[in-house]
Amino acid sequence: MQSSFIKQAAILAAATLFVRFIGFLYRLPLTNLIGDEGIGLYGVGYQFYLFVLVMSSAGLPGAISKMVSERIARKEYRNAHGVFRAAMTVGITFGLAGTLLLWILAGYFEVWFGYPGSSYSIRALAPTILIVSIMAVFRGYFQGMNNTVPTAVSQVVEQVFNAIFSLFLAYIFIGQDNLEWAAAGGTAGTGIGAVLGLITLMAIYKVLSPKLRNRIRKHSVSQDQKIEKPSSQIKEVMATAFPIILGTAIYSIANFIDMAMVSNRMQAGGFDEVASRAAFGQLTGKFIVLTTLPVSISTALTAAVLPSIAGSTVTRDFKAVTAKIGKALRMSTLVSIPAAMGLAVMAEPIYLLLFPNHPEGAHLMQVGAISVVFLSLNQIATGALQGINKIKIPVIAAAAGAIVKIPLNYVLIYQPNINVLGAVISTVVCYLLAATINMVALRSYTKIKLDWVGIFIKPLAASVVMGLTCFVSHNIMVSIVGDTISTIASVVMGGVVYFTVLMLIGGIHNEDMERIPFIGRKRS
């Protein structure tokens, strides 16, 4: 079970990294094409889309995977498939409602939040809510069966076509000197990619459906296992999904709060509309894009750890539960801590390399890179708590973080010498508080004994050496070989130094490398 969990997490993590990398890559020419102001309009539309998506379907994959894995652990395969059908009803209903809500209220949103011209981007994304909601049901079902391959494949297909059509449509409209339509064209690619991702999932389901039906027929339901009614399963899906939605909505809620406050508070502090939109573009199009790339590892781990822990909880294998939590936390910090250090130390040269036409905003990364660590820990703890049926705790943590973020935003963004940096500072505090609440609760309920040295101290020590290496090497080389080569070389050197130091101090072992699917030899 342990090796299976690691393998499924690694498959999804690899695909998620690739997807985030493609998303990151296409954002570079998109930013250089439409500028900070255009990316600001793009970001506004995308934040509304994410918020409605979170509230309509973000909890479905976790809820479905949890419910399916619990039934499979009890060998209730017919009921597991019933969950899929019930969840599809929920997904279509809420997805359609989200689509209509986003489309109808788009014009009001741009007025209420002070982003004129953003309604085009919002409406371009509206149909995607329904499509992604249906995809969420398929992905949750497959993940509940401990199979992350369909999710991984569909994510790759979705993102590749998203990148292609986003750039293509933005290029067409910017050529017509229409910034609002260019931003909307960039968001429209998201829907086109989602359609192709859904087609991929439906094709995989069609291929696997004979095997699924045979398994249901083969394992006849025993006398003590009743067939669950569709109505009761629908109620359970909604009851399970709702707190997961609230618990996992912290990232979207935090961004939504920023969107609601950055423009208004900056303009109240003396900035004009163009400057406030550009600042929001730096926040969403650069800071958030770069910080979510390393966080994707934790996102994948969370998707894999939730059903795995839920299955072990049903069979009362609590030793496996704590082992999986410890492994997930360690894998997360091995990536998030050096990523945060590297982004903070190399912020300015990275921005100059990636956004040569619009390199502004590196100071946001220098201050806010640490949020990568807190968000990663929060995601793992959230998935683990949901897996052991403590699904209300992440809701409390999310609410606490959001409540603290609002007054911090209100005060800090208004200050002319702080402005949009205030949103970054409040984000760090928000994630720190939420992660702390979730981690304390996780230790309390599972009685897990964390390996503090292995999880935190060793990755931090290696990251400090890595950061010094990057800083010194870049400053030495930049006057000799220029910005581009010195930045790339310093990042590569930093990565090599990090893993070397980590190996020397015992932060990573040969066993860890051998257990990685597709790389190592060991599978158990």
C-alpha positions as a Python dict, from the first residue, in 0.01 Angstrom:
ca = {
    (1, 'M'): (0, 0, 0),
    (2, 'Q'): (282, 239, 86),
    (3, 'S'): (462, 186, -245),
    (4, 'S'): (131, 212, -433),
    (5, 'F'): (55, 544, -267),
    (6, 'I'): (403, 677, -353),
    (7, 'K'): (377, 555, -711),
    (8, 'Q'): (34, 712, -770),
    (9, 'A'): (148, 1036, -607),
    (10, 'A'): (462, 1041, -824),
    (11, 'I'): (263, 984, -1144),
    (12, 'L'): (25, 1267, -1065),
    (13, 'A'): (307, 1489, -939),
    (14, 'A'): (503, 1441, -1262),
    (15, 'A'): (199, 1524, -1473),
    (16, 'T'): (106, 1819, -1253),
    (17, 'L'): (459, 1958, -1273),
    (18, 'F'): (453, 1926, -1651),
    (19, 'V'): (112, 2092, -1666),
    (20, 'R'): (220, 2379, -1440),
    (21, 'F'): (541, 2415, -1639),
    (22, 'I'): (347, 2443, -1965),
    (23, 'G'): (112, 2689, -1799),
    (24, 'F'): (410, 2883, -1675),
    (25, 'L'): (576, 2881, -2016),
    (26, 'Y'): (277, 3009, -2209),
    (27, 'R'): (222, 3284, -1952),
    (28, 'L'): (565, 3426, -2043),
    (29, 'P'): (486, 3517, -2406),
    (30, 'L'): (130, 3605, -2301),
    (31, 'T'): (263, 3855, -2046),
    (32, 'N'): (511, 3997, -2293),
    (33, 'L'): (231, 4013, -2553),
    (34, 'I'): (-39, 4195, -2358),
    (35, 'G'): (165, 4349, -2073),
    (36, 'D'): (92, 4385, -1703),
    (37, 'E'): (-236, 4568, -1763),
    (38, 'G'): (-360, 4298, -2000),
    (39, 'I'): (-251, 4025, -1762),
    (40, 'G'): (-436, 4216, -1491),
    (41, 'L'): (-760, 4184, -1692),
    (42, 'Y'): (-678, 3820, -1761),
    (43, 'G'): (-611, 3764, -1391),
    (44, 'V'): (-938, 3926, -1285),
    (45, 'G'): (-1139, 3698, -1513),
    (46, 'Y'): (-941, 3398, -1399),
    (47, 'Q'): (-985, 3476, -1028),
    (48, 'F'): (-1363, 3504, -1068),
    (49, 'Y'): (-1358, 3177, -1261),
    (50, 'L'): (-1149, 3004, -992),
    (51, 'F'): (-1372, 3131, -714),
    (52, 'V'): (-1693, 3008, -878),
    (53, 'L'): (-1519, 2683, -977),
    (54, 'V'): (-1408, 2623, -619),
    (55, 'M'): (-1757, 2682, -486),
    (56, 'S'): (-1921, 2462, -750),
    (57, 'S'): (-1692, 2164, -799),
    (58, 'A'): (-1348, 2193, -637),
    (59, 'G'): (-1456, 1960, -356),
    (60, 'L'): (-1583, 1689, -589),
    (61, 'P'): (-1255, 1506, -671),
    (62, 'G'): (-1161, 1481, -304),
    (63, 'A'): (-1512, 1384, -190),
    (64, 'I'): (-1558, 1126, -465),
    (65, 'S'): (-1212, 973, -426),
    (66, 'K'): (-1266, 947, -51),
    (67, 'M'): (-1609, 784, -84),
    (68, 'V'): (-1500, 547, -362),
    (69, 'S'): (-1182, 437, -182),
    (70, 'E'): (-1381, 365, 136),
    (71, 'R'): (-1623, 141, -52),
    (72, 'I'): (-1349, -35, -245),
    (73, 'A'): (-1168, -103, 84),
    (74, 'R'): (-1488, -285, 189),
    (75, 'K'): (-1513, -447, -159),
    (76, 'E'): (-1842, -269, -229),
    (77, 'Y'): (-1771, -218, -599),
    (78, 'R'): (-2134, -166, -702),
    (79, 'N'): (-2177, 108, -445),
    (80, 'A'): (-1845, 261, -554),
    (81, 'H'): (-1976, 293, -908),
    (82, 'G'): (-2302, 427, -770),
    (83, 'V'): (-2105, 709, -611),
    (84, 'F'): (-1973, 797, -957),
    (85, 'R'): (-2324, 819, -1103),
    (86, 'A'): (-2456, 1019, -808),
    (87, 'A'): (-2160, 1256, -823),
    (88, 'M'): (-2218, 1313, -1195),
    (89, 'T'): (-2565, 1443, -1115),
    (90, 'V'): (-2418, 1679, -856),
    (91, 'G'): (-2135, 1787, -1087),
    (92, 'I'): (-2362, 1872, -1382),
    (93, 'T'): (-2612, 2056, -1161),
    (94, 'F'): (-2360, 2273, -980),
    (95, 'G'): (-2142, 2317, -1288),
    (96, 'L'): (-2435, 2450, -1489),
    (97, 'A'): (-2534, 2680, -1204),
    (98, 'G'): (-2178, 2813, -1183),
    (99, 'T'): (-2165, 2874, -1558),
    (100, 'L'): (-2490, 3071, -1555),
    (101, 'L'): (-2385, 3268, -1247),
    (102, 'L'): (-2053, 3372, -1399),
    (103, 'W'): (-2210, 3468, -1732),
    (104, 'I'): (-2500, 3668, -1587),
    (105, 'L'): (-2303, 3855, -1321),
    (106, 'A'): (-1991, 3930, -1531),
    (107, 'G'): (-2095, 4288, -1600),
    (108, 'Y'): (-2176, 4354, -1237),
    (109, 'F'): (-1846, 4204, -1119),
    (110, 'E'): (-1632, 4442, -1321),
    (111, 'V'): (-1820, 4739, -1176),
    (112, 'W'): (-1832, 4618, -815),
    (113, 'F'): (-1462, 4535, -801),
    (114, 'G'): (-1335, 4823, -1011),
    (115, 'Y'): (-1186, 4642, -1316),
    (116, 'P'): (-1352, 4790, -1628),
    (117, 'G'): (-1325, 4566, -1933),
    (118, 'S'): (-1282, 4244, -1736),
    (119, 'S'): (-1633, 4116, -1817),
    (120, 'Y'): (-1507, 3984, -2152),
    (121, 'S'): (-1256, 3758, -1980),
    (122, 'I'): (-1513, 3649, -1722),
    (123, 'R'): (-1774, 3549, -1983),
    (124, 'A'): (-1510, 3373, -2196),
    (125, 'L'): (-1444, 3144, -1898),
    (126, 'A'): (-1806, 3086, -1792),
    (127, 'P'): (-1873, 2767, -2000),
    (128, 'T'): (-1555, 2612, -1862),
    (129, 'I'): (-1716, 2580, -1517),
    (130, 'L'): (-1957, 2310, -1642),
    (131, 'I'): (-1689, 2126, -1838),
    (132, 'V'): (-1443, 2118, -1548),
    (133, 'S'): (-1717, 2008, -1306),
    (134, 'I'): (-1783, 1700, -1518),
    (135, 'M'): (-1409, 1633, -1543),
    (136, 'A'): (-1384, 1655, -1164),
    (137, 'V'): (-1627, 1364, -1129),
    (138, 'F'): (-1427, 1141, -1363),
    (139, 'R'): (-1099, 1231, -1194),
    (140, 'G'): (-1233, 1171, -845),
    (141, 'Y'): (-1368, 831, -946),
    (142, 'F'): (-1041, 716, -1097),
    (143, 'Q'): (-835, 852, -805),
    (144, 'G'): (-1062, 670, -562),
    (145, 'M'): (-965, 347, -739),
    (146, 'N'): (-598, 435, -677),
    (147, 'N'): (-546, 517, -1043),
    (148, 'T'): (-409, 864, -1111),
    (149, 'V'): (-311, 793, -1473),
    (150, 'P'): (-641, 914, -1630),
    (151, 'T'): (-618, 1238, -1431),
    (152, 'A'): (-253, 1281, -1531),
    (153, 'V'): (-313, 1218, -1903),
    (154, 'S'): (-620, 1442, -1921),
    (155, 'Q'): (-439, 1724, -1741),
    (156, 'V'): (-155, 1715, -1992),
    (157, 'V'): (-394, 1717, -2290),
    (158, 'E'): (-598, 1996, -2136),
    (159, 'Q'): (-301, 2221, -2066),
    (160, 'V'): (-124, 2172, -2399),
    (161, 'F'): (-430, 2282, -2596),
    (162, 'N'): (-502, 2556, -2343),
    (163, 'A'): (-157, 2702, -2406),
    (164, 'I'): (-188, 2679, -2785),
    (165, 'F'): (-529, 2843, -2813),
    (166, 'S'): (-472, 3102, -2539),
    (167, 'L'): (-169, 3242, -2721),
    (168, 'F'): (-333, 3211, -3063),
    (169, 'L'): (-649, 3399, -2965),
    (170, 'A'): (-463, 3663, -2764),
    (171, 'Y'): (-232, 3723, -3061),
    (172, 'I'): (-525, 3769, -3299),
    (173, 'F'): (-703, 4024, -3082),
    (174, 'I'): (-397, 4220, -2971),
    (175, 'G'): (-323, 4261, -3341),
    (176, 'Q'): (-656, 4444, -3362),
    (177, 'D'): (-540, 4675, -3080),
    (178, 'N'): (-809, 4550, -2840),
    (179, 'L'): (-659, 4477, -2500),
    (180, 'E'): (-984, 4360, -2338),
    (181, 'W'): (-1054, 4109, -2617),
    (182, 'A'): (-692, 3995, -2616),
    (183, 'A'): (-719, 3916, -2245),
    (184, 'A'): (-1049, 3737, -2309),
    (185, 'G'): (-887, 3538, -2589),
    (186, 'G'): (-621, 3425, -2345),
    (187, 'T'): (-886, 3299, -2106),
    (188, 'A'): (-1094, 3134, -2381),
    (189, 'G'): (-811, 2887, -2443),
    (190, 'T'): (-883, 2745, -2097),
    (191, 'G'): (-1226, 2628, -2209),
    (192, 'I'): (-1099, 2475, -2533),
    (193, 'G'): (-835, 2281, -2342),
    (194, 'A'): (-1097, 2165, -2091),
    (195, 'V'): (-1319, 2025, -2367),
    (196, 'L'): (-1032, 1815, -2501),
    (197, 'G'): (-939, 1704, -2148),
    (198, 'L'): (-1297, 1588, -2091),
    (199, 'I'): (-1301, 1397, -2419),
    (200, 'T'): (-980, 1223, -2307),
    (201, 'L'): (-1136, 1118, -1976),
    (202, 'M'): (-1452, 992, -2144),
    (203, 'A'): (-1243, 785, -2386),
    (204, 'I'): (-1043, 631, -2099),
    (205, 'Y'): (-1364, 553, -1911),
    (206, 'K'): (-1510, 384, -2217),
    (207, 'V'): (-1200, 165, -2250),
    (208, 'L'): (-1204, 71, -1880),
    (209, 'S'): (-1582, 32, -1839),
    (210, 'P'): (-1598, -339, -1941),
    (211, 'K'): (-1339, -421, -1672),
    (212, 'L'): (-1531, -217, -1416),
    (213, 'R'): (-1859, -393, -1500),
    (214, 'N'): (-1695, -734, -1480),
    (215, 'R'): (-1555, -653, -1137),
    (216, 'I'): (-1899, -551, -1014),
    (217, 'R'): (-2053, -876, -1142),
    (218, 'K'): (-1769, -1088, -1004),
    (219, 'H'): (-1793, -950, -652),
    (220, 'S'): (-2156, -1012, -565),
    (221, 'V'): (-2288, -812, -274),
    (222, 'S'): (-2300, -1012, 49),
    (223, 'Q'): (-2601, -1013, 280),
    (224, 'D'): (-2449, -759, 516),
    (225, 'Q'): (-2376, -514, 236),
    (226, 'K'): (-2682, -334, 104),
    (227, 'I'): (-2709, -145, -223),
    (228, 'E'): (-2708, 226, -147),
    (229, 'K'): (-2987, 442, -285),
    (230, 'P'): (-2886, 707, -541),
    (231, 'S'): (-3060, 976, -335),
    (232, 'S'): (-2859, 887, -24),
    (233, 'Q'): (-2537, 885, -224),
    (234, 'I'): (-2614, 1227, -370),
    (235, 'K'): (-2669, 1361, -18),
    (236, 'E'): (-2342, 1203, 98),
    (237, 'V'): (-2150, 1348, -198),
    (238, 'M'): (-2280, 1695, -119),
    (239, 'A'): (-2224, 1657, 256),
    (240, 'T'): (-1867, 1538, 197),
    (241, 'A'): (-1786, 1784, -80),
    (242, 'F'): (-1912, 2097, 93),
    (243, 'P'): (-1661, 2109, 381),
    (244, 'I'): (-1384, 1999, 143),
    (245, 'I'): (-1478, 2290, -81),
    (246, 'L'): (-1450, 2531, 208),
    (247, 'G'): (-1131, 2369, 337),
    (248, 'T'): (-951, 2368, 2),
    (249, 'A'): (-1085, 2708, -105),
    (250, 'I'): (-825, 2898, 100),
    (251, 'Y'): (-597, 2967, -197),
    (252, 'S'): (-879, 3087, -422),
    (253, 'I'): (-1043, 3283, -142),
    (254, 'A'): (-715, 3457, -63),
    (255, 'N'): (-668, 3552, -427),
    (256, 'F'): (-1030, 3662, -453),
    (257, 'I'): (-987, 3889, -152),
    (258, 'D'): (-681, 4040, -319),
    (259, 'M'): (-875, 4100, -639),
    (260, 'A'): (-1156, 4263, -447),
    (261, 'M'): (-926, 4495, -252),
    (262, 'V'): (-611, 4573, -457),
    (263, 'S'): (-775, 4807, -706),
    (264, 'N'): (-1001, 4989, -460),
    (265, 'R'): (-742, 5032, -184),
    (266, 'M'): (-464, 5136, -423),
    (267, 'Q'): (-686, 5397, -588),
    (268, 'A'): (-794, 5518, -244),
    (269, 'G'): (-423, 5554, -164),
    (270, 'G'): (-360, 5777, -467),
    (271, 'F'): (-289, 5540, -759),
    (272, 'D'): (-481, 5561, -1085),
    (273, 'E'): (-677, 5280, -1251),
    (274, 'V'): (-400, 5181, -1494),
    (275, 'A'): (-140, 5153, -1216),
    (276, 'S'): (-369, 4944, -997),
    (277, 'R'): (-450, 4705, -1283),
    (278, 'A'): (-80, 4671, -1365),
    (279, 'A'): (-3, 4597, -998),
    (280, 'F'): (-269, 4328, -993),
    (281, 'G'): (-115, 4186, -1311),
    (282, 'Q'): (222, 4162, -1133),
    (283, 'L'): (51, 3980, -847),
    (284, 'T'): (-148, 3728, -1052),
    (285, 'G'): (55, 3698, -1371),
    (286, 'K'): (399, 3672, -1210),
    (287, 'F'): (401, 3613, -834),
    (288, 'I'): (115, 3362, -823),
    (289, 'V'): (221, 3186, -1143),
    (290, 'L'): (577, 3134, -1018),
    (291, 'T'): (484, 3031, -663),
    (292, 'T'): (220, 2778, -771),
    (293, 'L'): (474, 2585, -980),
    (294, 'P'): (651, 2419, -681),
    (295, 'V'): (321, 2397, -490),
    (296, 'S'): (195, 2162, -763),
    (297, 'I'): (396, 1883, -597),
    (298, 'S'): (188, 1920, -281),
    (299, 'T'): (-129, 1945, -488),
    (300, 'A'): (-53, 1607, -643),
    (301, 'L'): (46, 1456, -309),
    (302, 'T'): (-280, 1577, -158),
    (303, 'A'): (-485, 1420, -438),
    (304, 'A'): (-307, 1088, -381),
    (305, 'V'): (-289, 1095, -2),
    (306, 'L'): (-659, 1165, 62),
    (307, 'P'): (-807, 842, -84),
    (308, 'S'): (-508, 639, 34),
    (309, 'I'): (-548, 757, 394),
    (310, 'A'): (-927, 719, 374),
    (311, 'G'): (-887, 355, 269),
    (312, 'S'): (-641, 285, 551),
    (313, 'T'): (-873, 459, 798),
    (314, 'V'): (-1166, 235, 699),
    (315, 'T'): (-953, -77, 756),
    (316, 'R'): (-823, 77, 1083),
    (317, 'D'): (-462, 49, 969),
    (318, 'F'): (-353, 355, 1169),
    (319, 'K'): (15, 271, 1138),
    (320, 'A'): (-16, 306, 762),
    (321, 'V'): (-206, 634, 806),
    (322, 'T'): (74, 799, 1006),
    (323, 'A'): (341, 656, 774),
    (324, 'K'): (168, 804, 468),
    (325, 'I'): (126, 1143, 636),
    (326, 'G'): (492, 1154, 734),
    (327, 'K'): (603, 1054, 384),
    (328, 'A'): (380, 1316, 220),
    (329, 'L'): (501, 1594, 450),
    (330, 'R'): (865, 1505, 390),
    (331, 'M'): (825, 1488, 11),
    (332, 'S'): (650, 1825, 21),
    (333, 'T'): (917, 2012, 221),
    (334, 'L'): (1199, 1860, 17),
    (335, 'V'): (1060, 2061, -274),
    (336, 'S'): (886, 2362, -119),
    (337, 'I'): (1168, 2484, 110),
    (338, 'P'): (1440, 2505, -158),
    (339, 'A'): (1188, 2644, -406),
    (340, 'A'): (1100, 2926, -167),
    (341, 'M'): (1467, 2999, -99),
    (342, 'G'): (1559, 3002, -467),
    (343, 'L'): (1267, 3225, -568),
    (344, 'A'): (1348, 3476, -292),
    (345, 'V'): (1723, 3494, -356),
    (346, 'M'): (1700, 3494, -737),
    (347, 'A'): (1380, 3698, -777),
    (348, 'E'): (1524, 3990, -973),
    (349, 'P'): (1735, 3789, -1223),
    (350, 'I'): (1450, 3539, -1269),
    (351, 'Y'): (1202, 3817, -1346),
    (352, 'L'): (1447, 3978, -1588),
    (353, 'L'): (1499, 3642, -1760),
    (354, 'L'): (1133, 3544, -1783),
    (355, 'F'): (969, 3884, -1836),
    (356, 'P'): (1228, 4089, -2028),
    (357, 'N'): (966, 4336, -2155),
    (358, 'H'): (794, 4374, -1817),
    (359, 'P'): (1034, 4270, -1535),
    (360, 'E'): (861, 4476, -1266),
    (361, 'G'): (737, 4313, -945),
    (362, 'A'): (1038, 4110, -827),
    (363, 'H'): (1006, 4265, -481),
    (364, 'L'): (678, 4078, -438),
    (365, 'M'): (863, 3749, -477),
    (366, 'Q'): (1146, 3849, -244),
    (367, 'V'): (894, 3901, 35),
    (368, 'G'): (634, 3639, -47),
    (369, 'A'): (830, 3333, -163),
    (370, 'I'): (805, 3181, 186),
    (371, 'S'): (430, 3136, 122),
    (372, 'V'): (524, 2835, -93),
    (373, 'V'): (624, 2643, 220),
    (374, 'F'): (317, 2737, 422),
    (375, 'L'): (74, 2664, 139),
    (376, 'S'): (237, 2327, 67),
    (377, 'L'): (213, 2222, 432),
    (378, 'N'): (-144, 2344, 445),
    (379, 'Q'): (-243, 2135, 145),
    (380, 'I'): (-89, 1815, 280),
    (381, 'A'): (-241, 1865, 625),
    (382, 'T'): (-578, 1942, 468),
    (383, 'G'): (-575, 1622, 260),
    (384, 'A'): (-469, 1414, 559),
    (385, 'L'): (-739, 1561, 785),
    (386, 'Q'): (-1003, 1499, 520),
    (387, 'G'): (-877, 1141, 483),
    (388, 'I'): (-930, 1071, 855),
    (389, 'N'): (-1278, 1229, 843),
    (390, 'K'): (-1183, 1550, 1023),
    (391, 'I'): (-1313, 1760, 736),
    (392, 'K'): (-1430, 2056, 943),
    (393, 'I'): (-1083, 2149, 1071),
    (394, 'P'): (-955, 2281, 733),
    (395, 'V'): (-1272, 2491, 711),
    (396, 'I'): (-1185, 2657, 1043),
    (397, 'A'): (-825, 2707, 928),
    (398, 'A'): (-936, 2860, 597),
    (399, 'A'): (-1179, 3094, 771),
    (400, 'A'): (-915, 3204, 1021),
    (401, 'G'): (-665, 3279, 744),
    (402, 'A'): (-918, 3476, 540),
    (403, 'I'): (-1038, 3674, 843),
    (404, 'V'): (-683, 3783, 922),
    (405, 'K'): (-604, 3862, 557),
    (406, 'I'): (-888, 4111, 509),
    (407, 'P'): (-784, 4376, 766),
    (408, 'L'): (-417, 4335, 671),
    (409, 'N'): (-504, 4402, 308),
    (410, 'Y'): (-719, 4699, 402),
    (411, 'V'): (-442, 4866, 600),
    (412, 'L'): (-131, 4771, 401),
    (413, 'I'): (-248, 4813, 39),
    (414, 'Y'): (-364, 5166, 118),
    (415, 'Q'): (-7, 5269, 209),
    (416, 'P'): (154, 5425, -104),
    (417, 'N'): (499, 5284, -20),
    (418, 'I'): (358, 4931, 27),
    (419, 'N'): (54, 4910, -207),
    (420, 'V'): (25, 4567, -375),
    (421, 'L'): (302, 4425, -156),
    (422, 'G'): (45, 4438, 123),
    (423, 'A'): (-152, 4163, -53),
    (424, 'V'): (160, 3946, -57),
    (425, 'I'): (234, 4006, 312),
    (426, 'S'): (-124, 3923, 409),
    (427, 'T'): (-107, 3608, 195),
    (428, 'V'): (200, 3487, 385),
    (429, 'V'): (26, 3546, 718),
    (430, 'C'): (-293, 3383, 591),
    (431, 'Y'): (-118, 3061, 483),
    (432, 'L'): (100, 3053, 795),
    (433, 'L'): (-201, 3068, 1024),
    (434, 'A'): (-401, 2811, 826),
    (435, 'A'): (-107, 2569, 807),
    (436, 'T'): (-42, 2604, 1181),
    (437, 'I'): (-403, 2526, 1273),
    (438, 'N'): (-415, 2225, 1041),
    (439, 'M'): (-79, 2085, 1152),
    (440, 'V'): (-164, 2117, 1521),
    (441, 'A'): (-497, 1943, 1462),
    (442, 'L'): (-330, 1669, 1256),
    (443, 'R'): (-84, 1591, 1534),
    (444, 'S'): (-363, 1596, 1791),
    (445, 'Y'): (-591, 1354, 1607),
    (446, 'T'): (-334, 1112, 1465),
    (447, 'K'): (-76, 1129, 1747),
    (448, 'I'): (186, 1129, 1472),
    (449, 'K'): (545, 1184, 1583),
    (450, 'L'): (695, 1411, 1322),
    (451, 'D'): (1057, 1378, 1220),
    (452, 'W'): (1124, 1751, 1260),
    (453, 'V'): (1489, 1721, 1160),
    (454, 'G'): (1420, 1520, 845),
    (455, 'I'): (1110, 1715, 741),
    (456, 'F'): (1224, 2071, 818),
    (457, 'I'): (1579, 2120, 947),
    (458, 'K'): (1777, 1925, 686),
    (459, 'P'): (1593, 2069, 381),
    (460, 'L'): (1632, 2418, 533),
    (461, 'A'): (2004, 2374, 595),
    (462, 'A'): (2065, 2251, 241),
    (463, 'S'): (1848, 2534, 105),
    (464, 'V'): (2053, 2799, 287),
    (465, 'V'): (2373, 2666, 127),
    (466, 'M'): (2193, 2654, -208),
    (467, 'G'): (2073, 3014, -171),
    (468, 'L'): (2422, 3141, -91),
    (469, 'T'): (2559, 2951, -391),
    (470, 'C'): (2300, 3106, -624),
    (471, 'F'): (2359, 3458, -491),
    (472, 'V'): (2739, 3448, -504),
    (473, 'S'): (2767, 3267, -839),
    (474, 'H'): (2522, 3502, -1010),
    (475, 'N'): (2698, 3815, -885),
    (476, 'I'): (3033, 3680, -1001),
    (477, 'M'): (2917, 3565, -1345),
    (478, 'V'): (2672, 3841, -1440),
    (479, 'S'): (2944, 4090, -1539),
    (480, 'I'): (3127, 3821, -1736),
    (481, 'V'): (2860, 3627, -1928),
    (482, 'G'): (2553, 3849, -1890),
    (483, 'D'): (2217, 3815, -1716),
    (484, 'T'): (2067, 3520, -1904),
    (485, 'I'): (2353, 3273, -1881),
    (486, 'S'): (2447, 3374, -1526),
    (487, 'T'): (2087, 3325, -1407),
    (488, 'I'): (2046, 2984, -1569),
    (489, 'A'): (2390, 2867, -1456),
    (490, 'S'): (2330, 2986, -1099),
    (491, 'V'): (1995, 2806, -1077),
    (492, 'V'): (2150, 2483, -1206),
    (493, 'M'): (2445, 2513, -968),
    (494, 'G'): (2207, 2581, -681),
    (495, 'G'): (2006, 2268, -759),
    (496, 'V'): (2318, 2051, -772),
    (497, 'V'): (2447, 2197, -444),
    (498, 'Y'): (2110, 2144, -274),
    (499, 'F'): (2089, 1773, -355),
    (500, 'T'): (2457, 1721, -281),
    (501, 'V'): (2432, 1881, 63),
    (502, 'L'): (2107, 1696, 130),
    (503, 'M'): (2275, 1364, 54),
    (504, 'L'): (2578, 1450, 270),
    (505, 'I'): (2370, 1540, 576),
    (506, 'G'): (2136, 1243, 535),
    (507, 'G'): (1834, 1444, 423),
    (508, 'I'): (1770, 1209, 132),
    (509, 'H'): (1875, 848, 97),
    (510, 'N'): (1935, 602, -183),
    (511, 'E'): (1611, 430, -85),
    (512, 'D'): (1418, 749, -158),
    (513, 'M'): (1562, 768, -508),
    (514, 'E'): (1503, 399, -577),
    (515, 'R'): (1137, 422, -480),
    (516, 'I'): (1060, 695, -731),
    (517, 'P'): (859, 541, -1019),
    (518, 'F'): (1021, 555, -1362),
    (519, 'I'): (1360, 646, -1205),
    (520, 'G'): (1450, 405, -931),
    (521, 'R'): (1471, 26, -942),
    (522, 'K'): (1289, -44, -619),
    (523, 'R'): (911, -69, -605),
    (524, 'S'): (839, -186, -253),
}
